[in-house]
Each structure stands twice: as C-alpha cells, then as structure tokens.
Amino acid sequence: MFVDFFYSLKKAGIPVSPTSFLRLQRALGLGLINSIDDFYTSARAILVKSERYFDLYDQIFAHKFQGTEFKDPTELELSKSPRLSLQNG
C-alpha cells in the first residue's frame, strides 16, 4: 500500500527519494504515526521537499486513501466560456 503510494508520487512528477521513503517507514515502525491524519502530515513533510508539489500530493493522497478520482494535471477540462474564447481566438 505505501510502496504503491510512493511510486504514484514519483509517477506524477514529485521528486521523492528512497531515503525519504525509508525515513517515513521508520516513523511508522516506531509508532510515531497513529492515524490517517498523522500519516498525511508526516508523509507530506518527509516526502515532499517543495511546496509547489503540495497540491499534487494532496490529489494523490486523496486518490489513494480516500478513493477520489485522480485527474491527470495535463488533461485540463475547460468550462464552456473559456473553451469558446479559445476557439474564437
């Protein structure tokens, strides 16, 4: 489960390192993380080194642990008015 989460972060473009993943595993093993909220906060603090990836981390976390749909950030859905503006140039 956690390995899949790690690889999902990497696949999405978040530069997580194996060392960071092992550090997170150690925190879990020591019993420092006791809830899903603790895991969310700890994993984000340990794995994500730049705040520019926080939104992407949140989306992947919600997808993996809360069952929400993950939308590829490269596939933007435009509402009707921006789409018409782009088409009319």
Coordinates of C-alpha atoms in Angstrom, one line a residue:
M1 CA 0.0 0.0 0.0
F2 CA 2.7 2.5 1.0
V3 CA 5.0 1.4 -1.8
D4 CA 2.2 2.0 -4.3
F5 CA 1.7 5.4 -2.8
F6 CA 5.4 6.2 -3.2
Y7 CA 5.5 5.1 -6.8
S8 CA 2.3 7.1 -7.5
L9 CA 4.0 10.2 -6.2
K10 CA 7.1 9.6 -8.4
K11 CA 4.9 8.8 -11.5
A12 CA 3.1 12.1 -11.0
G13 CA 6.4 14.0 -11.1
I14 CA 7.0 14.6 -7.4
P15 CA 10.7 14.0 -6.7
V16 CA 10.5 11.7 -3.7
S17 CA 13.7 9.8 -2.8
P18 CA 14.0 6.2 -1.5
T19 CA 15.8 7.7 1.6
S20 CA 12.7 9.8 2.4
F21 CA 10.5 6.8 1.9
L22 CA 12.7 4.8 4.3
R23 CA 12.5 7.6 6.8
L24 CA 8.7 7.5 6.6
Q25 CA 8.8 3.8 7.1
R26 CA 10.9 4.2 10.2
A27 CA 8.5 6.7 11.7
L28 CA 5.7 4.2 11.1
G29 CA 7.7 1.4 12.7
L30 CA 8.4 3.5 15.8
G31 CA 4.7 4.1 16.3
L32 CA 5.0 7.9 15.7
I33 CA 2.2 7.9 13.2
N34 CA -1.1 6.8 14.7
S35 CA -3.8 7.9 12.4
I36 CA -4.5 8.7 8.7
D37 CA -4.2 12.4 9.6
D38 CA -0.8 11.8 11.2
F39 CA 0.2 9.8 8.1
Y40 CA -0.9 12.6 5.7
T41 CA 1.0 15.3 7.6
S42 CA 4.1 13.2 8.2
A43 CA 4.3 11.8 4.7
R44 CA 3.9 15.3 3.2
A45 CA 6.6 16.7 5.5
I46 CA 9.0 13.9 4.9
L47 CA 8.4 13.1 1.2
V48 CA 7.6 16.5 -0.4
K49 CA 10.6 18.8 -0.4
S50 CA 9.0 21.8 -2.2
E51 CA 5.6 23.5 -1.6
R52 CA 5.0 23.6 -5.3
Y53 CA 4.1 19.9 -5.1
F54 CA 1.7 20.2 -2.2
D55 CA -1.5 20.4 -4.4
L56 CA -0.4 17.4 -6.4
Y57 CA 0.5 15.4 -3.2
D58 CA -3.0 16.2 -1.9
Q59 CA -4.7 14.9 -5.0
I60 CA -2.7 11.7 -5.0
F61 CA -3.2 11.2 -1.3
A62 CA -7.0 11.7 -1.7
H63 CA -7.0 9.2 -4.6
K64 CA -5.0 6.5 -2.8
F65 CA -6.5 6.8 0.7
Q66 CA -9.9 8.3 0.2
G67 CA -11.0 6.9 -3.1
T68 CA -11.3 10.1 -5.0
E69 CA -10.7 10.3 -8.8
F70 CA -7.3 11.4 -9.8
K71 CA -7.3 13.6 -12.8
D72 CA -4.1 13.9 -14.8
P73 CA -3.0 17.6 -14.5
T74 CA -2.1 17.7 -18.2
E75 CA -5.7 17.0 -19.1
L76 CA -7.5 20.2 -18.3
E77 CA -11.2 20.4 -18.6
L78 CA -12.3 23.8 -19.7
S79 CA -15.7 25.2 -19.0
K80 CA -17.8 26.4 -21.8
S81 CA -16.9 30.1 -21.9
P82 CA -13.0 29.6 -21.8
R83 CA -13.3 27.0 -24.5
L84 CA -15.4 29.3 -26.7
S85 CA -12.8 32.1 -26.1
L86 CA -10.0 29.9 -27.2
Q87 CA -11.9 28.7 -30.3
N88 CA -12.8 32.2 -31.4
G89 CA -9.3 33.4 -30.9

